[in-house]
């Protein structure tokens, strides 16, 4: 029996998580998926319910669960709160409390949506990249850091880019494991021509490689990787990189697809425990209007099944069902193009459920 904790959060979060829940319910009813679902407030909803963006009860439920599904957090009504009460603190709190160091960000462009990209459709149609980003180390956390005054009276800002061998090794293993579930090609991105940290990063990647003889490991400098992502993105299968480079490259890769409402993500710990969420935010501009795209959240459920719950078979079914509704021409407003049929959040969720049900018969 899997325990799944749903964290709808704020803005469109509750609307899109409700659709993902319908998908989980069909898996339980029609596909023999044994899971128990609970729900808890986080972010602004946590603050409203219990005065904290990560209420103690929510954290306790998260620790007891096998996987978390998050909608999104944040909203203009929370922006004037003190920093420690702001919604994003809930997310950061979960990441650090559960040691979610590995961020998996797929950039997939369904051929049906190739026109949504700003790049030529032949360059991006069918794109399927997985970026594995280290999430809890590197320059975003390194000490010392700060702004100080020099002897000559000028101020200087400084941060430290530091990775230990064990931090590199654990993210490397997540990336090799991900490659084993895909096309078995792993490209490690660094700046080893300039940075000692990257020299060590490469050494560690090479030292892990013999444990994965089927995976072809290559290395690329980050500047070249940025160029290659927009020149010929389909050359990549899995990319692994540190926190800073991953932050930038994963956003660039996401934008290759042109459809923020379609992309899921995972943050995993050493045991494969994970928090799954769409890459987009709480979209306050469209919240409550029934027009949010629920597919990124539904595809986050597929990632959960593949990476934490060992049910790749069900993940395949969800992804096929999403492909099916796109084939039917159904589109939420964010991905609508001439000649397709505009539907709202609930109708899109229902269509995925229908498509799944049809496949079970
Ligand atoms: P956003 O991702 O919420 O929205 C950007 C644009 O994309 C908006 O026009 C929005 O309407 C659209 N959009 C996003 N998701 C969509 C969906 N599923 N379907 C259709 N359209 C969608 O980013 P933002 O506007 O910069 O941030 C809004 C709030 O979300 C802020 O409070 C921010 O802090 C928060 N945020 C949260 C997360 C998270 O929870 N992981 C991530 C990013 C931003």
Coordinates of C-alpha atoms and ligand atoms in Angstrom, one line a residue:
X1 CA 0.0 0.0 0.0
X2 CA 1.5 3.3 -1.1
X3 CA 0.9 6.5 0.9
X4 CA 0.6 9.6 -1.2
X5 CA 0.2 13.0 0.3
X6 CA -1.4 15.7 -1.8
X7 CA -0.4 19.2 -1.2
X8 CA -2.6 21.4 -3.3
X9 CA -1.2 24.7 -2.1
X10 CA -2.3 28.1 -3.5
X11 CA -3.8 29.7 -6.6
X12 CA -4.5 27.1 -9.3
X13 CA -2.9 24.4 -7.1
X14 CA -6.2 23.1 -5.7
X15 CA -7.8 23.0 -9.2
X16 CA -5.0 21.1 -10.9
X17 CA -4.4 18.7 -8.0
X18 CA -8.1 17.8 -8.0
X19 CA -7.7 16.6 -11.6
X20 CA -4.5 14.6 -10.7
X21 CA -6.5 13.0 -7.9
X22 CA -9.1 11.8 -10.3
X23 CA -6.4 10.1 -12.3
X24 CA -5.1 8.4 -9.1
X25 CA -8.6 7.3 -8.3
X26 CA -9.0 5.6 -11.7
X27 CA -5.7 3.8 -11.2
X28 CA -7.0 2.6 -7.8
X29 CA -10.4 1.6 -9.2
X30 CA -9.5 0.1 -12.5
X31 CA -5.8 -0.8 -12.5
X32 CA -5.3 -2.4 -9.1
X33 CA -3.1 0.4 -7.8
X34 CA -3.0 0.1 -4.1
X35 CA -2.7 3.6 -2.6
X36 CA -4.0 5.7 0.2
X37 CA -4.4 9.4 -0.4
X38 CA -4.2 12.2 2.1
X39 CA -4.3 15.9 1.7
X40 CA -2.6 18.7 3.8
X41 CA -2.1 22.5 3.5
X42 CA 1.2 24.0 2.5
X43 CA 2.4 27.5 1.4
X44 CA -0.2 30.3 1.8
X45 CA -2.8 27.6 2.5
X46 CA -0.6 26.4 5.4
X47 CA -0.3 29.9 6.7
X48 CA -4.1 30.5 6.5
X49 CA -4.9 27.2 8.2
X50 CA -2.2 27.0 10.8
X51 CA -0.1 30.2 10.7
X52 CA 2.9 28.6 9.0
X53 CA 3.8 27.8 5.4
X54 CA 4.8 24.4 6.6
X55 CA 2.5 23.4 9.5
X56 CA 4.0 20.7 11.8
X57 CA 1.2 18.4 11.0
X58 CA 1.8 18.7 7.2
X59 CA 5.5 17.9 7.8
X60 CA 4.7 14.9 9.9
X61 CA 2.3 13.6 7.2
X62 CA 5.0 14.2 4.5
X63 CA 7.5 12.2 6.5
X64 CA 5.0 9.3 6.9
X65 CA 4.1 9.3 3.1
X66 CA 5.9 7.5 0.3
X67 CA 5.5 10.4 -2.1
X68 CA 4.2 13.9 -2.2
X69 CA 2.3 15.6 -5.0
X70 CA 2.4 19.4 -4.8
X71 CA 0.3 21.8 -6.8
X72 CA 2.0 25.2 -6.4
X73 CA 2.5 27.8 -3.7
X74 CA 2.4 31.6 -3.6
X75 CA 0.1 34.5 -4.3
X76 CA 0.0 38.3 -4.1
X77 CA -1.9 38.2 -0.8
X78 CA 1.2 36.6 0.9
X79 CA 3.9 38.9 -0.5
X80 CA 3.9 41.3 2.5
X81 CA 4.4 38.6 5.1
X82 CA 7.7 38.3 6.9
X83 CA 10.2 36.1 5.0
X84 CA 9.8 33.1 7.2
X85 CA 6.0 33.0 6.8
X86 CA 6.0 33.3 3.0
X87 CA 4.6 30.4 0.9
X88 CA 8.0 29.5 -0.7
X89 CA 9.4 28.8 2.8
X90 CA 7.0 25.8 2.8
X91 CA 8.7 24.4 -0.3
X92 CA 12.2 25.1 0.9
X93 CA 11.3 23.6 4.3
X94 CA 10.1 20.4 2.7
X95 CA 13.2 20.1 0.5
X96 CA 15.6 20.5 3.3
X97 CA 13.6 18.5 5.9
X98 CA 13.4 15.5 3.5
X99 CA 16.8 16.0 1.9
X100 CA 15.4 16.2 -1.6
X101 CA 18.8 16.8 -3.3
X102 CA 18.0 15.6 -6.8
X103 CA 15.8 17.6 -9.1
X104 CA 14.6 15.8 -12.2
X105 CA 13.2 18.1 -14.9
X106 CA 12.1 16.5 -18.1
X107 CA 11.6 18.7 -21.1
X108 CA 9.2 16.9 -23.4
X109 CA 7.5 18.4 -26.4
X110 CA 4.6 16.3 -27.6
X111 CA 4.7 16.4 -31.4
X112 CA 1.1 17.7 -31.3
X113 CA 2.3 20.8 -29.6
X114 CA 5.4 21.5 -31.8
X115 CA 3.9 24.9 -32.9
X116 CA 4.0 26.1 -29.3
X117 CA 7.8 26.4 -29.2
X118 CA 9.6 29.5 -30.3
X119 CA 12.1 27.3 -32.1
X120 CA 11.5 25.7 -35.5
X121 CA 9.2 22.7 -35.1
X122 CA 11.7 20.3 -36.9
X123 CA 14.3 21.2 -34.2
X124 CA 12.0 20.5 -31.2
X125 CA 9.2 18.2 -32.3
X126 CA 9.4 15.0 -30.2
X127 CA 12.0 16.5 -27.9
X128 CA 12.5 14.4 -24.8
X129 CA 15.4 15.5 -22.4
X130 CA 15.8 14.8 -18.7
X131 CA 17.8 17.3 -16.8
X132 CA 19.1 16.1 -13.4
X133 CA 20.0 19.1 -11.2
X134 CA 21.7 19.0 -7.8
X135 CA 19.3 20.9 -5.6
X136 CA 20.7 21.3 -2.1
X137 CA 24.4 22.2 -2.6
X138 CA 26.7 24.3 -4.7
X139 CA 27.0 28.0 -4.8
X140 CA 23.4 28.6 -3.6
X141 CA 24.3 27.2 -0.2
X142 CA 28.2 27.4 0.0
X143 CA 29.8 29.2 2.9
X144 CA 31.3 31.7 3.3
X145 CA 29.0 34.1 1.6
X146 CA 28.1 37.8 2.0
X147 CA 28.8 41.4 1.2
X148 CA 31.8 42.9 2.9
X149 CA 33.9 46.1 2.8
X150 CA 37.4 45.9 1.5
X151 CA 40.4 47.9 2.8
X152 CA 40.1 50.3 0.0
X153 CA 36.5 51.1 1.1
X154 CA 34.8 49.3 -1.8
X155 CA 32.1 46.8 -1.0
X156 CA 32.4 43.3 -2.6
X157 CA 29.9 40.4 -2.8
X158 CA 31.1 36.8 -2.5
X159 CA 29.7 33.3 -2.7
X160 CA 31.4 29.9 -2.5
X161 CA 30.9 27.2 -5.1
X162 CA 31.7 24.0 -3.2
X163 CA 30.8 20.3 -3.8
X164 CA 32.0 17.4 -1.8
X165 CA 32.8 14.0 -3.4
X166 CA 29.8 12.4 -1.7
X167 CA 27.4 15.2 -2.9
X168 CA 28.6 14.6 -6.4
X169 CA 28.4 10.9 -6.2
X170 CA 24.8 10.8 -5.0
X171 CA 23.6 13.1 -7.8
X172 CA 25.6 11.1 -10.3
X173 CA 24.0 7.9 -9.2
X174 CA 20.5 9.4 -9.6
X175 CA 21.4 10.5 -13.1
X176 CA 22.9 7.2 -14.1
X177 CA 19.8 5.5 -12.7
X178 CA 17.6 7.9 -14.8
X179 CA 19.6 7.1 -17.9
X180 CA 19.1 3.4 -17.3
X181 CA 15.4 4.0 -17.5
X182 CA 15.8 5.9 -20.8
X183 CA 18.1 5.8 -23.8
X184 CA 21.2 5.2 -21.6
X185 CA 23.1 8.3 -22.6
X186 CA 24.3 10.7 -19.9
X187 CA 25.9 14.1 -20.5
X188 CA 27.5 15.7 -17.5
X189 CA 27.7 19.5 -17.7
X190 CA 30.4 21.5 -16.0
X191 CA 33.1 24.2 -16.4
X192 CA 36.1 22.0 -15.9
X193 CA 38.3 24.2 -18.0
X194 CA 38.0 26.9 -15.4
X195 CA 36.7 25.6 -12.1
X196 CA 38.4 23.1 -9.7
X197 CA 35.0 22.1 -8.4
X198 CA 34.2 20.9 -11.9
X199 CA 37.5 19.0 -12.2
X200 CA 36.4 17.0 -9.1
X201 CA 32.9 16.7 -10.4
X202 CA 34.2 15.1 -13.6
X203 CA 36.5 12.7 -11.7
X204 CA 33.6 11.5 -9.5
X205 CA 31.3 11.1 -12.5
X206 CA 34.0 8.9 -14.2
X207 CA 34.5 6.9 -11.0
X208 CA 30.8 6.1 -10.8
X209 CA 30.6 5.2 -14.5
X210 CA 32.0 1.6 -14.2
X211 CA 28.9 0.7 -12.1
X212 CA 26.7 1.5 -15.1
X213 CA 28.6 -0.1 -18.0
X214 CA 25.5 0.2 -20.3
X215 CA 25.4 4.0 -20.0
X216 CA 27.4 6.1 -22.3
X217 CA 28.8 9.0 -20.3
X218 CA 30.0 12.3 -21.9
X219 CA 31.1 15.7 -20.6
X220 CA 30.3 19.1 -21.9
X221 CA 31.2 22.6 -20.8
X222 CA 28.2 24.6 -19.7
X223 CA 28.6 27.4 -22.3
X224 CA 28.6 24.8 -25.1
X225 CA 25.6 23.0 -23.4
X226 CA 23.6 26.2 -23.5
X227 CA 24.4 26.6 -27.2
X228 CA 23.7 23.0 -28.0
X229 CA 20.3 23.1 -26.2
X230 CA 19.0 25.7 -28.7
X231 CA 21.0 24.5 -31.7
X232 CA 20.2 20.7 -31.6
X233 CA 18.4 19.9 -28.4
X234 CA 17.4 16.4 -29.5
X235 CA 21.0 15.2 -29.2
X236 CA 20.5 14.9 -25.4
X237 CA 19.0 12.1 -23.4
X238 CA 19.9 12.8 -19.7
X239 CA 21.9 15.8 -18.6
X240 CA 23.3 16.1 -15.0
X241 CA 24.7 19.2 -13.5
X242 CA 25.1 21.3 -10.4
X243 CA 22.6 23.6 -8.8
X244 CA 23.5 26.9 -10.6
X245 CA 24.0 25.5 -14.1
X246 CA 21.0 23.3 -13.6
X247 CA 18.8 26.2 -12.6
X248 CA 19.6 28.0 -15.8
X249 CA 19.7 25.1 -18.2
X250 CA 16.5 23.5 -17.0
X251 CA 14.5 26.7 -17.5
X252 CA 16.0 27.1 -21.0
X253 CA 15.1 23.5 -21.8
X254 CA 11.6 24.0 -20.4
X255 CA 11.1 27.0 -22.7
X256 CA 12.1 25.0 -25.7
X257 CA 8.8 23.3 -25.3
X258 CA 6.9 26.6 -25.1
X259 CA 4.3 25.0 -22.8
X260 CA 4.8 25.6 -19.1
X261 CA 1.5 24.0 -18.3
X262 CA 2.8 20.6 -19.6
X263 CA 6.0 20.0 -17.7
X264 CA 6.3 17.9 -14.5
X265 CA 9.3 17.6 -12.1
X266 CA 10.5 15.5 -9.3
X267 CA 12.8 16.2 -6.3
X268 CA 14.2 13.0 -4.8
X269 CA 16.2 11.9 -1.8
X270 CA 18.7 9.1 -1.4
X271 CA 15.9 6.5 -0.9
X272 CA 14.0 7.5 -4.0
X273 CA 11.4 9.3 -1.9
X274 CA 10.1 12.2 -3.8
X275 CA 8.1 15.3 -4.1
X276 CA 6.5 15.7 -7.5
X277 CA 5.2 19.0 -8.9
X278 CA 4.5 20.9 -12.1
X279 CA 7.3 23.3 -12.9
X280 CA 4.9 26.2 -13.1
X281 CA 3.8 28.4 -10.2
X282 CA 0.4 29.2 -8.7
X283 CA -0.7 31.4 -11.7
X284 CA -2.8 33.8 -9.6
X285 CA -3.8 35.6 -12.8
X286 CA -6.0 32.6 -13.9
X287 CA -6.7 31.0 -10.5
X288 CA -10.4 30.1 -9.9
X289 CA -11.3 30.5 -13.5
X290 CA -11.3 26.8 -14.4
X291 CA -8.8 27.4 -17.3
X292 CA -5.5 26.1 -15.8
X293 CA -3.8 23.3 -17.6
X294 CA -3.8 20.2 -15.3
X295 CA -1.5 18.1 -17.5
X296 CA 1.8 19.1 -15.9
X297 CA 0.3 17.9 -12.6
X298 CA -1.1 14.7 -14.1
X299 CA 2.3 14.0 -15.7
X300 CA 3.9 14.6 -12.3
X301 CA 1.8 11.6 -11.1
X302 CA 3.3 9.6 -13.9
X303 CA 6.8 10.6 -12.8
X304 CA 5.9 9.6 -9.3
X305 CA 4.9 6.2 -10.4
X306 CA 8.0 5.7 -12.4
X307 CA 10.6 7.1 -10.0
X308 CA 9.3 6.4 -6.5
X309 CA 6.6 3.8 -6.7
X310 CA 8.2 1.3 -9.2
X311 CA 5.1 1.4 -11.5
X312 CA 6.5 2.4 -14.8
X313 CA 3.7 0.4 -16.4
X314 CA 1.1 2.9 -15.0
X315 CA 3.3 5.9 -15.8
X316 CA 3.3 4.7 -19.4
X317 CA -0.4 4.5 -19.4
X318 CA -0.9 8.0 -18.1
X319 CA 1.6 9.4 -20.6
X320 CA -0.2 7.6 -23.4
X321 CA -3.6 8.9 -22.1
X322 CA -2.2 12.5 -22.2
X323 CA -0.9 11.9 -25.8
X324 CA -4.4 10.5 -26.6
X325 CA -6.3 13.7 -25.5
X326 CA -3.8 15.8 -27.4
X327 CA -4.5 13.7 -30.5
X328 CA -8.2 14.3 -30.0
X329 CA -7.4 18.0 -30.4
X330 CA -8.3 19.0 -26.9
X331 CA -6.4 22.0 -25.5
X332 CA -6.5 24.3 -22.5
X333 CA -6.2 28.0 -23.4
X334 CA -2.4 28.1 -22.7
X335 CA -1.7 25.5 -25.5
X336 CA -4.6 26.3 -27.8
X337 CA -3.9 26.9 -31.5
X338 CA -6.1 27.4 -34.5
X339 CA -8.1 24.3 -35.4
X340 CA -8.0 22.7 -31.9
X341 CA -10.8 22.5 -29.3
X342 CA -10.6 24.7 -26.2
X343 CA -11.5 23.0 -23.0
X344 CA -11.2 24.0 -19.3
X345 CA -9.3 22.3 -16.4
X346 CA -12.0 19.9 -15.4
X347 CA -12.9 18.8 -19.0
X348 CA -9.2 18.2 -19.7
X349 CA -8.9 16.1 -16.5
X350 CA -12.1 14.2 -17.4
X351 CA -10.7 13.5 -20.9
X352 CA -7.5 12.0 -19.5
X353 CA -9.6 9.8 -17.1
X354 CA -11.8 8.7 -20.0
X355 CA -8.7 7.9 -22.1
X356 CA -7.2 5.8 -19.3
X357 CA -10.5 4.0 -18.7
X358 CA -10.9 3.2 -22.4
X359 CA -7.4 1.6 -22.3
X360 CA -8.3 -0.5 -19.3
X361 CA -11.2 -2.2 -21.2
Ligands
LIG1 P1 3.6 31.1 -12.9 O1 4.3 29.8 -13.4 O2 2.6 30.9 -11.8 O3 2.8 31.8 -14.1 C1 3.5 32.2 -15.3 C2 2.5 32.3 -16.4 O4 2.2 31.0 -16.9 C3 1.2 33.0 -16.0 O5 0.7 33.7 -17.1 C4 0.2 31.8 -15.7 O6 -1.1 32.1 -16.0 C5 0.8 30.8 -16.7 N1 0.6 29.4 -16.2 C6 1.3 28.8 -15.2 N2 0.8 27.6 -15.0 C7 -0.2 27.4 -15.9 C8 -1.1 26.3 -16.1 N3 -1.0 25.1 -15.4 N4 -2.0 26.4 -17.1 C9 -2.1 27.6 -17.8 N5 -1.3 28.7 -17.6 C10 -0.3 28.6 -16.7 O7 4.7 32.1 -12.4 P2 4.6 33.5 -11.8 O8 3.4 34.3 -12.3 O9 6.0 34.1 -11.9 O10 4.4 33.2 -10.2 C11 3.1 33.2 -9.6 C12 3.2 32.8 -8.2 O11 3.7 31.4 -8.2 C13 4.2 33.6 -7.4 O12 3.7 33.7 -6.1 C14 5.4 32.7 -7.3 O13 6.2 32.9 -6.2 C15 4.8 31.3 -7.3 N6 5.7 30.2 -7.9 C16 5.6 29.0 -7.2 C17 6.3 27.9 -7.7 C18 6.1 26.6 -7.0 O14 5.1 26.5 -6.2 N7 6.9 25.6 -7.3 C19 7.1 28.1 -8.8 C20 7.2 29.3 -9.5 C21 6.4 30.4 -9.0

